[in-house]
Short mmCIF file of C-alpha atoms in Angstrom, two decimals:
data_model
loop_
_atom_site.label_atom_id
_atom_site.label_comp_id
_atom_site.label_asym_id
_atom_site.label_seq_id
_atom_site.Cartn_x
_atom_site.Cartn_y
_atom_site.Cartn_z
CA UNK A 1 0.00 0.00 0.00
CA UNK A 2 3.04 2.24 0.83
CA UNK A 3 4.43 1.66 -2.23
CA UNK A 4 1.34 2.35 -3.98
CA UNK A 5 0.70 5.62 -2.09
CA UNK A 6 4.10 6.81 -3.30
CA UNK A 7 3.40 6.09 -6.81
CA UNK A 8 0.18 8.01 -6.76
CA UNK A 9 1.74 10.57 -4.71
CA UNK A 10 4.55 10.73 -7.48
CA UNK A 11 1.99 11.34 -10.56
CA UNK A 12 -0.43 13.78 -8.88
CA UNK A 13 2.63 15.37 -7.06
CA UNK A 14 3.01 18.00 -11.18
CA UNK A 15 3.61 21.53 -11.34
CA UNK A 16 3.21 22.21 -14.55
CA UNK A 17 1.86 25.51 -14.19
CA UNK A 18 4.00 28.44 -15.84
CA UNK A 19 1.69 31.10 -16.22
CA UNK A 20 -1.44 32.74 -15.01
CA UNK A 21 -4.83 30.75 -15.11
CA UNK A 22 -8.15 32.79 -14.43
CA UNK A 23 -9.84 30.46 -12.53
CA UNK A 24 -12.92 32.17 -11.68
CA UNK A 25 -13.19 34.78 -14.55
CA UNK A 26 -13.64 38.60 -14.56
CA UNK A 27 -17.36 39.08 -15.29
CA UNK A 28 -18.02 42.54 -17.29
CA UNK A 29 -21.72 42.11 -16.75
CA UNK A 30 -21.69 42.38 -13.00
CA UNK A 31 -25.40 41.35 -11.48
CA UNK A 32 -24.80 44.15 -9.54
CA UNK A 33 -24.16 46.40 -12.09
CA UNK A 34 -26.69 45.29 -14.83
CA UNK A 35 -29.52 45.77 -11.85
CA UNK A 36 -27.80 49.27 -11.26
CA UNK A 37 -27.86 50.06 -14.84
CA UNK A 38 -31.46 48.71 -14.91
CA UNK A 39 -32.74 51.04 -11.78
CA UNK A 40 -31.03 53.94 -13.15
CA UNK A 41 -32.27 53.56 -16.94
CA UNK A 42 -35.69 52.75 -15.44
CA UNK A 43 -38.55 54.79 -14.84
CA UNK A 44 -39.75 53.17 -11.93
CA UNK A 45 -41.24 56.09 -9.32
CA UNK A 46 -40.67 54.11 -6.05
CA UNK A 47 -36.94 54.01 -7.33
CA UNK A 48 -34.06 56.95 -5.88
CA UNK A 49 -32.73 57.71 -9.34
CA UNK A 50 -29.88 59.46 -8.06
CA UNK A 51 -28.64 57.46 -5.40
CA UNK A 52 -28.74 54.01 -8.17
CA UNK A 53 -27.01 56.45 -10.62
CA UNK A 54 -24.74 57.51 -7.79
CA UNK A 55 -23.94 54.02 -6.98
CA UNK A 56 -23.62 53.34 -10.48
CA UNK A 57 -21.15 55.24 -11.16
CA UNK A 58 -18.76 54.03 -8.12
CA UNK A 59 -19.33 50.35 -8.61
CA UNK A 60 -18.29 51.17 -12.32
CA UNK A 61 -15.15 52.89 -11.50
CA UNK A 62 -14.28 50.03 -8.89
CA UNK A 63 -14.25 47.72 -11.90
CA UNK A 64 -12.34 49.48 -14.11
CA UNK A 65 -9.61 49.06 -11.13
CA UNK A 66 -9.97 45.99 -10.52
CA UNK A 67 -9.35 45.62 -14.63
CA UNK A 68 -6.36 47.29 -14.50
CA UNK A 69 -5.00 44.80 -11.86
CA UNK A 70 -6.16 41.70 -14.04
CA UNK A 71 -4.23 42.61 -16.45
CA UNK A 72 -1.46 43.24 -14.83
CA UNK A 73 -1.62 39.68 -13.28
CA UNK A 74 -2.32 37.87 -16.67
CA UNK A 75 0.57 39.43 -18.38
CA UNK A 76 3.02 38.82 -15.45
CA UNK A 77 4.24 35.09 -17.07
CA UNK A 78 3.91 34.04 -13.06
CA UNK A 79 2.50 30.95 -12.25
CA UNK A 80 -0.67 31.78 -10.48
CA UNK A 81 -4.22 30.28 -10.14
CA UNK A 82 -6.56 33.61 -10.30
CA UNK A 83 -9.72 34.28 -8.77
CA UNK A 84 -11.67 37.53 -9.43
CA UNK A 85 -14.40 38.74 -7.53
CA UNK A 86 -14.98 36.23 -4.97
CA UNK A 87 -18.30 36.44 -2.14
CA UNK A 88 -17.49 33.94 0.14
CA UNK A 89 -20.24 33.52 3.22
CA UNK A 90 -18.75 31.19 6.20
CA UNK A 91 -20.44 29.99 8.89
CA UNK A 92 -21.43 33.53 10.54
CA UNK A 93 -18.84 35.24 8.17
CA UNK A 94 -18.43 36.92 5.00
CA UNK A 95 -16.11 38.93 2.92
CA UNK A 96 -16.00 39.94 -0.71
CA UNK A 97 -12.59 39.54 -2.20
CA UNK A 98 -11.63 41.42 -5.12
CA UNK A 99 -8.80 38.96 -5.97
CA UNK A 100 -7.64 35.49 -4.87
CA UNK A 101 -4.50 34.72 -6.01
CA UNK A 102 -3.22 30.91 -5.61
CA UNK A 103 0.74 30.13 -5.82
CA UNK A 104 2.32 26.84 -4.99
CA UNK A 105 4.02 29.14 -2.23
CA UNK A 106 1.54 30.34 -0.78
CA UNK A 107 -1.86 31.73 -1.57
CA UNK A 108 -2.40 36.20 -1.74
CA UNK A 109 -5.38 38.13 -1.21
CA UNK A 110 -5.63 41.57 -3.06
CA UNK A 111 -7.77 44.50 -1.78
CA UNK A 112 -8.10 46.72 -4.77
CA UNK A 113 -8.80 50.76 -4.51
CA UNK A 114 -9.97 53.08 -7.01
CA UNK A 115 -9.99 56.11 -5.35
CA UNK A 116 -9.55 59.98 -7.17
CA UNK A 117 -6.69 61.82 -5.50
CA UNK A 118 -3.44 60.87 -3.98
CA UNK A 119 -2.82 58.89 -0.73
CA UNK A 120 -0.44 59.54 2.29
CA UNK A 121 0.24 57.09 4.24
CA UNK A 122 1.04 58.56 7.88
CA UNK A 123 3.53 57.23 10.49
CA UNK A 124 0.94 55.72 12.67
CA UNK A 125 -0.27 54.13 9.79
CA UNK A 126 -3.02 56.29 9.26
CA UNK A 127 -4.31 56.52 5.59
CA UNK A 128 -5.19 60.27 4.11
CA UNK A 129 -6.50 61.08 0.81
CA UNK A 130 -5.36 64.17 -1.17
CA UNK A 131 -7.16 66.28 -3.55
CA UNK A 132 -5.36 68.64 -5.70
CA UNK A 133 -5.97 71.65 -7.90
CA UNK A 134 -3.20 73.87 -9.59
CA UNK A 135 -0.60 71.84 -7.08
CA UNK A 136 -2.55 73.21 -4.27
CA UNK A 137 -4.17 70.97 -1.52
CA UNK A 138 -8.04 71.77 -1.48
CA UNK A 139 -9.10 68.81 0.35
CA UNK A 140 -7.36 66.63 2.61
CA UNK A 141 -9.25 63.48 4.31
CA UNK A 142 -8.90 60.86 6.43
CA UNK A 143 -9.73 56.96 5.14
CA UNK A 144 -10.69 54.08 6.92
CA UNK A 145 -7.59 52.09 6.57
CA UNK A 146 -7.78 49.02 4.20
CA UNK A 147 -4.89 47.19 5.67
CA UNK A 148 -7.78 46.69 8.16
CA UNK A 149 -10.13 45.71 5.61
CA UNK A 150 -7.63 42.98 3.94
CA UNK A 151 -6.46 41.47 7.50
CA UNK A 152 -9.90 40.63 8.14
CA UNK A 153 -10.67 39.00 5.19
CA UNK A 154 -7.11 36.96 5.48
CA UNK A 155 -8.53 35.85 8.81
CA UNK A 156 -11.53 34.49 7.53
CA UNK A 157 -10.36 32.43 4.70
CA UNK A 158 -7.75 31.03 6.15
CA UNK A 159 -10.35 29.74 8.67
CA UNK A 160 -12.33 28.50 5.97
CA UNK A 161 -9.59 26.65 4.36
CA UNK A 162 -8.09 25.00 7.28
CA UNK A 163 -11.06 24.05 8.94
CA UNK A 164 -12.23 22.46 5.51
CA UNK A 165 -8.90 20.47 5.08
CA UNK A 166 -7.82 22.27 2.12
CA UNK A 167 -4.53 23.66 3.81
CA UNK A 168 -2.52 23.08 7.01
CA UNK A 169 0.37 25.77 6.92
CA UNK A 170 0.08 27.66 3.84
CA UNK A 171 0.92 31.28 4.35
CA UNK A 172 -1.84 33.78 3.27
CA UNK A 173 -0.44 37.11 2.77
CA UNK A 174 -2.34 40.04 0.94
CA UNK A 175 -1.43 42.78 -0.55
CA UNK A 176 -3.57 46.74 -1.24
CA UNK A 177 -2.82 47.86 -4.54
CA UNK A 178 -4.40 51.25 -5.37
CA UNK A 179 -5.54 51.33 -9.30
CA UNK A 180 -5.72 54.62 -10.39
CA UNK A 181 -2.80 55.40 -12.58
CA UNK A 182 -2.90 59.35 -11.80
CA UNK A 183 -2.77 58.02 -7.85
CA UNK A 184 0.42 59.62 -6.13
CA UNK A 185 1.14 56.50 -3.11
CA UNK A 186 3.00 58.32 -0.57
CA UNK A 187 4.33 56.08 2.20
CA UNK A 188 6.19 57.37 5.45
CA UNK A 189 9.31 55.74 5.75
CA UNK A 190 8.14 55.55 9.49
CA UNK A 191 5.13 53.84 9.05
CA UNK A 192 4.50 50.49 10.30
CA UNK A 193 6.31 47.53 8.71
CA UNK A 194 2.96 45.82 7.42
CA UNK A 195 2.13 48.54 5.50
CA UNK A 196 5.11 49.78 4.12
CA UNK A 197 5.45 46.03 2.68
CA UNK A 198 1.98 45.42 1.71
CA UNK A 199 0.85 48.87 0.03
CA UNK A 200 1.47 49.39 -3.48
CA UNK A 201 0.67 51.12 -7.18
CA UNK A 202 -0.89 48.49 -9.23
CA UNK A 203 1.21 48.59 -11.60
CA UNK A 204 4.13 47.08 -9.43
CA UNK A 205 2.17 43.90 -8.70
CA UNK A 206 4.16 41.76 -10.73
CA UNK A 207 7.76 42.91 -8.95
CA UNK A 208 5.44 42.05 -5.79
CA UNK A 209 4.18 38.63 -6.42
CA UNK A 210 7.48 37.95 -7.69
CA UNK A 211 9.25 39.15 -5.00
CA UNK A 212 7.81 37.09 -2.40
CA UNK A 213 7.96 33.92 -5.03
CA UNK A 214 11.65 33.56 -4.40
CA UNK A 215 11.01 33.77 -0.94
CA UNK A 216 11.52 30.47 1.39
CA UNK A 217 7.94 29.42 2.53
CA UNK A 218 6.97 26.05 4.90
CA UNK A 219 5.51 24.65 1.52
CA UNK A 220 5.76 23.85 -1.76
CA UNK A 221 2.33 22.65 -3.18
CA UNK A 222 1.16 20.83 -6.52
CA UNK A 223 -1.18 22.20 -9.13
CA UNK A 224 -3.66 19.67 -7.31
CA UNK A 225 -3.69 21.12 -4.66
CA UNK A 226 -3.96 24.71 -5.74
CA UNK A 227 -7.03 24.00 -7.98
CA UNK A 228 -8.00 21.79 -4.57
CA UNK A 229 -8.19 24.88 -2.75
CA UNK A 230 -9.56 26.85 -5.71
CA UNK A 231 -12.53 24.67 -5.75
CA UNK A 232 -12.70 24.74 -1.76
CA UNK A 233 -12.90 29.08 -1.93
CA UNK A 234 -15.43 28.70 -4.80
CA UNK A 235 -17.64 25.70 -3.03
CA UNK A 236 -18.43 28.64 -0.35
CA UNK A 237 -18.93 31.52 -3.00
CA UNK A 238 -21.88 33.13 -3.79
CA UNK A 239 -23.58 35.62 -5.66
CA UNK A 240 -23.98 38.57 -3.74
CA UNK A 241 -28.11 39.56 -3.82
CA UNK A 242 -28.95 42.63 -4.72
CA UNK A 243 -31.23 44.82 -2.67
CA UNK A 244 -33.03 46.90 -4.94
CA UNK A 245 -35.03 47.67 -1.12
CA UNK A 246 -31.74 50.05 -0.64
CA UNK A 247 -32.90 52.62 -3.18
CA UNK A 248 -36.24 53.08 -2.26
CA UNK A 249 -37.43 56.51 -2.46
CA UNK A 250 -37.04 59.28 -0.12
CA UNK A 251 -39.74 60.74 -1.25
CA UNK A 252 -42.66 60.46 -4.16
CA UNK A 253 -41.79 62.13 -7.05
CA UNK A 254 -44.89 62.45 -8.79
CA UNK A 255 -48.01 63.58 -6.96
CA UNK A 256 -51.86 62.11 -8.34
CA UNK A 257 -52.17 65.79 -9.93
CA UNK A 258 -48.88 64.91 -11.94
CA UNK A 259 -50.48 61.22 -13.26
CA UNK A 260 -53.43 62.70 -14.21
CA UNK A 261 -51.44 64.79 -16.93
CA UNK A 262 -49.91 61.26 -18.17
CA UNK A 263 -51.69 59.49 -20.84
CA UNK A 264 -54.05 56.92 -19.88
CA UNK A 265 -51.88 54.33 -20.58
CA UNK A 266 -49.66 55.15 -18.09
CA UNK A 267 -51.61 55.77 -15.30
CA UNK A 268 -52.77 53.11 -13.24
CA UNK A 269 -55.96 50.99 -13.35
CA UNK A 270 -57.52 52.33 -10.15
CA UNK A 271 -56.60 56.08 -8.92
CA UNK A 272 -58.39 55.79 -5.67
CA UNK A 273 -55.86 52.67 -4.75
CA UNK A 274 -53.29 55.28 -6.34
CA UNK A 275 -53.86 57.80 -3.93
CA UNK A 276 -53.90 54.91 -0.91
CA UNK A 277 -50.65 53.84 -2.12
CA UNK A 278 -49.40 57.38 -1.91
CA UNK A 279 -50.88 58.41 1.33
CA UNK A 280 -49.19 54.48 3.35
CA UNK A 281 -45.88 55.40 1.39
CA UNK A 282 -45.82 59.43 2.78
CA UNK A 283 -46.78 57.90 6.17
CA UNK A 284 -43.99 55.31 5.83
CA UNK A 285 -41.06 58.06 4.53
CA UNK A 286 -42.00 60.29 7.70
CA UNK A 287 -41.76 57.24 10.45
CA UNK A 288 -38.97 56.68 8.98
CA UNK A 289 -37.21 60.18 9.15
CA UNK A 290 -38.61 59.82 13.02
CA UNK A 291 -36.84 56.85 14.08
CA UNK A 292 -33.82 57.55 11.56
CA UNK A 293 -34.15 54.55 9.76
CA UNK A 294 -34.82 53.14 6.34
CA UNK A 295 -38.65 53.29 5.26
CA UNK A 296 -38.32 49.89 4.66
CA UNK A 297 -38.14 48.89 8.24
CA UNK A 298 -41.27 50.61 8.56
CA UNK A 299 -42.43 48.76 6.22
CA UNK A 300 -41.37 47.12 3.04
CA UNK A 301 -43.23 47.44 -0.63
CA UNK A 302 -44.23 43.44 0.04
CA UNK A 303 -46.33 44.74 3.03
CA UNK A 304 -47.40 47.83 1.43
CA UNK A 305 -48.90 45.79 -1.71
CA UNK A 306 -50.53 43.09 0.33
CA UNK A 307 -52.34 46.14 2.63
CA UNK A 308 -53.55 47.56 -0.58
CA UNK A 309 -54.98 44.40 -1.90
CA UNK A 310 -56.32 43.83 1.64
CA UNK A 311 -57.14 47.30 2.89
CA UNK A 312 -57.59 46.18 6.65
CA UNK A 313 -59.86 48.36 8.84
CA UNK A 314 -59.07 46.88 11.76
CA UNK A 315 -55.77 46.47 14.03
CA UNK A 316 -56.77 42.73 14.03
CA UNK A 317 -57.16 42.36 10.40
CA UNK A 318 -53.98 44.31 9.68
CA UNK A 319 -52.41 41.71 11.89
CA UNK A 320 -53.38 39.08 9.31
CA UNK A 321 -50.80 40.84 6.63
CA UNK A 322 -47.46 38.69 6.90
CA UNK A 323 -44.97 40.80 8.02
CA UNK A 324 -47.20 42.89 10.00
CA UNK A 325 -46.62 41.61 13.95
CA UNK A 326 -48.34 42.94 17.36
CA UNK A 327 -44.86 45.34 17.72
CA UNK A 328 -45.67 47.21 14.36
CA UNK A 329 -49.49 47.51 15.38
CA UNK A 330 -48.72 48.70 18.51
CA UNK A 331 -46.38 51.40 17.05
CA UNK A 332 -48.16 52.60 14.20
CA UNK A 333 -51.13 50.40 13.57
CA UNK A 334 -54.05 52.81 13.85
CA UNK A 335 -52.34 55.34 11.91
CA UNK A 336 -52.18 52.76 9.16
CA UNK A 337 -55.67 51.73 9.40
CA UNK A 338 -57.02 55.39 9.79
CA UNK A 339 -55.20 56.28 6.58
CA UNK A 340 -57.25 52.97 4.76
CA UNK A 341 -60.64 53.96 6.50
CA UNK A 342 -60.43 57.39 5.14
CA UNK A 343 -59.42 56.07 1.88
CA UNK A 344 -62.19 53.43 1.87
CA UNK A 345 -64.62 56.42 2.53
CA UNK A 346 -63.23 59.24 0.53
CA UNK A 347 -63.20 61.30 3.23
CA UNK A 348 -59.59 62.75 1.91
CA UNK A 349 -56.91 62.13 -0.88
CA UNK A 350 -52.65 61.49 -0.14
CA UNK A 351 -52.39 65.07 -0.43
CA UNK A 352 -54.34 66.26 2.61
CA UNK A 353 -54.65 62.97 5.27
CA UNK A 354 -57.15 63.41 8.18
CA UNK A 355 -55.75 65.68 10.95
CA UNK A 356 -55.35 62.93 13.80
CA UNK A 357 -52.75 61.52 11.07
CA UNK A 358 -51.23 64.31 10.11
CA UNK A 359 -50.64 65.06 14.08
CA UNK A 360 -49.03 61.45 14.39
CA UNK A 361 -46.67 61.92 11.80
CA UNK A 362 -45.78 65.00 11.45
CA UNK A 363 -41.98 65.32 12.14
CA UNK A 364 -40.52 67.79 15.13
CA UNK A 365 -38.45 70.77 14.42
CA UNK A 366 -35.30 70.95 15.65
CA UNK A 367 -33.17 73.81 16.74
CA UNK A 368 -29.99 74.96 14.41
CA UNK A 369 -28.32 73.27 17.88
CA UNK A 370 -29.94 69.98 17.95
CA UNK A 371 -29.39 69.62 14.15
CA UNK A 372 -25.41 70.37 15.11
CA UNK A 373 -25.41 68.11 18.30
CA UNK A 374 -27.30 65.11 15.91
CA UNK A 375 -24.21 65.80 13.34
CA UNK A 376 -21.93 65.78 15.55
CA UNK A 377 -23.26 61.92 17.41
CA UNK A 378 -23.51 60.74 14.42
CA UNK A 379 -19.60 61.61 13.46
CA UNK A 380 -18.84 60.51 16.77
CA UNK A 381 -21.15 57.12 16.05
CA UNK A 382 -19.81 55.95 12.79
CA UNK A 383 -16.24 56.82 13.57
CA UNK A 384 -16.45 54.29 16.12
CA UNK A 385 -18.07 51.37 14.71
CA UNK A 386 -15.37 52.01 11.75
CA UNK A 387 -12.45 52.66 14.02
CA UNK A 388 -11.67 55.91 12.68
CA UNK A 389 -10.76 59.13 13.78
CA UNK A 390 -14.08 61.20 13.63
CA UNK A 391 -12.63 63.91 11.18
CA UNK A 392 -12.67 60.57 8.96
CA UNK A 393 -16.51 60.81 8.49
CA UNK A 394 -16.15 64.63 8.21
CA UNK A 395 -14.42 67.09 9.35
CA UNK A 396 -15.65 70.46 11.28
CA UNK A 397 -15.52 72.61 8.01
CA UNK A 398 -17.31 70.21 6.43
CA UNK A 399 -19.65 70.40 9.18
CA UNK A 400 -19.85 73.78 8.85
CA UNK A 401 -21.11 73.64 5.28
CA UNK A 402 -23.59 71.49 6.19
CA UNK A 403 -25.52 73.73 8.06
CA UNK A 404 -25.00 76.19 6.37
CA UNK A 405 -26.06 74.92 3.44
CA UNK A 406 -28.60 72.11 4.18
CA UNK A 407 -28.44 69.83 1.61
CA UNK A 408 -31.72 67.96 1.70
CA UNK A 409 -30.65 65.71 -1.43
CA UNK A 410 -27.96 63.46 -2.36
CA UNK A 411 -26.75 65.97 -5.31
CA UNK A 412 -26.71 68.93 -3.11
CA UNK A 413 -24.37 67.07 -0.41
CA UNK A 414 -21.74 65.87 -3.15
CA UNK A 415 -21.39 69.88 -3.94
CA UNK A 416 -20.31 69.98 -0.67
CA UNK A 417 -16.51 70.09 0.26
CA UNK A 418 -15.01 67.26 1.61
CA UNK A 419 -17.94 64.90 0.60
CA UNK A 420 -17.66 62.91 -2.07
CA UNK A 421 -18.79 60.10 -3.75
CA UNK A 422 -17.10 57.75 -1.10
CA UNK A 423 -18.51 59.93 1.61
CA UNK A 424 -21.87 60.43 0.32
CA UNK A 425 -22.31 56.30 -0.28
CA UNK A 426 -20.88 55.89 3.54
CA UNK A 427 -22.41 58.68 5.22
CA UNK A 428 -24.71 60.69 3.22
CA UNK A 429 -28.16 59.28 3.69
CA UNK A 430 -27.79 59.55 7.40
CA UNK A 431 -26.62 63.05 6.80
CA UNK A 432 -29.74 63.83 4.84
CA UNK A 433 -32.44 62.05 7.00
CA UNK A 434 -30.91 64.44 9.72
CA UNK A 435 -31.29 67.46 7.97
CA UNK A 436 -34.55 66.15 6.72
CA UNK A 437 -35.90 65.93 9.82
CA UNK A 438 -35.72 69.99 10.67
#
């Protein structure tokens, strides 16, 4: 048997691999992109145009980095198993890795940035983004370090891989490559040793991965085993589901005077459910700007259909909707089933709701103060969840702008300096529902 073992060991033990292999390929048609393009194309009225076009736009520019970075890795004449775009969910863990590259050395995961401006790299290790004009700094700000980013995601699949048997001592290293060719990397000498090492232009990926090939390492695997762990990181990847529940709208953008302009075609089959529809989804958008969430946790369009097939007039029969439980009736269920009885009635249209409604949901004012003190916690907030410094999520000026100028829409905060695009998809719909709660 020993004999045998060796023999098989001997003819699967090949490494025959000289040069790149895309293993998992680079997909141009994104899912998440074609239902971007879709949303923002679309005419849909329940849909934020701006913030899918917004969104658009960065996911699109992410790609064209991460396409820069492919090609650099195909034309390196290294021998490397590639995996693009990986979305790997682990027992109570996920990451999405932009590449997975697999060596017989050793296996490398690559965090790829896209970002406009140049980037400083401080000597605590503390990453800054520069913007320019005429040579002269007009906006310096800080970024949530992606050395952070790229550890974690090292951590998790080299959990998944060892726990699954596909490796035992394989080194996982990573490396951040930043893909913008006009990017200036600027790296203190004193930062720490990690990211001095690991932090680089993408177009000196090849030197990299090369580098650390003629390095000693504890092993020295087959091209079995590297598609073996190839299949392994693809047996736990997944397409990542778009949420097309994220761009609902803030607000309606057409009123029922608007439709009534639009040919009959367009207009829907029943304008007295129209104007129902309206008056839940107004109701909805203002809870929501109370309790500084997402209308959708009010509730979502699933729940807001099945009440307009169902129209419920009581709290009991709006407890038969699924997704509607005794919390959510307690909260706001007799505003709900006022708004229906009127509606059932046509006591009023979505433009003027009865006045016991309109006093539930009407939004308090706040104070020039209060809007700078909820600012301010929410800096405070998201700075530490991301482990940031809070002048990462924006700084005072910036602060300053914002209440001076009040942005109320996603367009009028990205004219804002020191927020942009970045910002705005981080921070700026928290801004807003803030500032839209005045």
């Amino acid at each position: 048997m020993s004999f045998l073992k060796n023999v098989l060991n001997v003819l699967t033990d090949k490494r025959e691999l000289k040069e790149p292999k895309i293993y998992k390929p680079f997909n141009e048609n994104s899912s998440i992109i074609t239902a971007l393009t879709r949303l923002s194309e679309g005419k849909d009225p329940s849909v934020d145009l701006k913030k899918a076009q917004n969104h658009l736009k960065l996911f699109t520019i992410g790609q064209t980095g991460e396409m820069n970075v492919l090609f650099e890795l195909q034309h390196s004449m290294l021998p490397l198993v590639i995996l693009h775009d990986v979305y790997i969910e682990y027992k109570d863990y996920s990451a999405q890795l932009d590449f997975v590259v697999l060596t017989h050395k050793f296996i490398m995961i690559i965090e790829v940035k896209k970002l406009f401006g140049n980037i400083q790299v401080t000597d605590k290790g503390e990453f800054q983004r520069i913007i320019t004009k005429n040579n002269r700094v007009v906006n310096k700000e800080g970024m949530y370090s992606p050395i952070n980013q790229v550890e974690r995601h090292v951590s998790i699949i080299e959990k998944l891989l060892k726990e699954e048997g596909a490796i035992e001592n394989c080194p996982v290293k990573y490396a951040v490559t930043f893909a913008n060719p006009k990017t200036i990397l600027q790296v203190s000498k004193n930062a720490p040793a990690n990211i001095q090492s690991n932090v680089l232009r993408y177009d000196q990926i090849k030197h990299f991965i090369k580098n650390e090939l003629e390095k000693k390492s504890p092993v020295f695997m087959s091209d079995q085993q590297l598609y073996g762990i190839a299949d392994t990181i693809l047996k736990f990847s997944k397409e990542k589901v778009f949420n097309q529940e994220d761009y609902l709208i803030e607000k309606p953008q057409i009123s029922p005077q608007v439709e009534s302009a639009t040919s009959p075609s367009e207009r829907m089959n029943n304008p007295k459910e129209d104007t129902l529809k309206a008056a839940l989804t107004e109701f909805r958008l203002t809870r929501s700007r109370e309790s500084n969430v997402k209308p959708y946790h009010i509730f979502t369009n699933k729940i807001l259909d099945s009440m307009l097939e169902k129209k419920p007039l009581t709290t009991e029969q709006l407890l038969e909707i699924e997704g509607i439980g005794p919390k959510r009736v307690e909260e706001f269920g007799k505003e709900i089933v006022s708004i229906i009885q009127c509606h059932s009635t046509g006591n009023f249209s979505a433009k003027e709701p009865p006045t016991s409604v309109k006093a539930a949901v009407q939004p308090k004012k706040q104070s020039p103060e209060q809007v700078r003190s909820a600012l301010t916690q929410l800096r405070t907030t998201r700075s530490k969840e991301l482990n940031v410094k809070p002048y990462y999520v924006f700084t005072n000026n910036t602060l300053e702008m914002i209440l001076e100028k009040k942005p109320v829409t996603m367009d009028e905060l990205l004219k804002i300096d020191g927020i942009g695009p970045k910002k705005a998809e981080e921070f700026g719909q928290d801004i807003i529902n803030i500032l839209q709660r005045k």
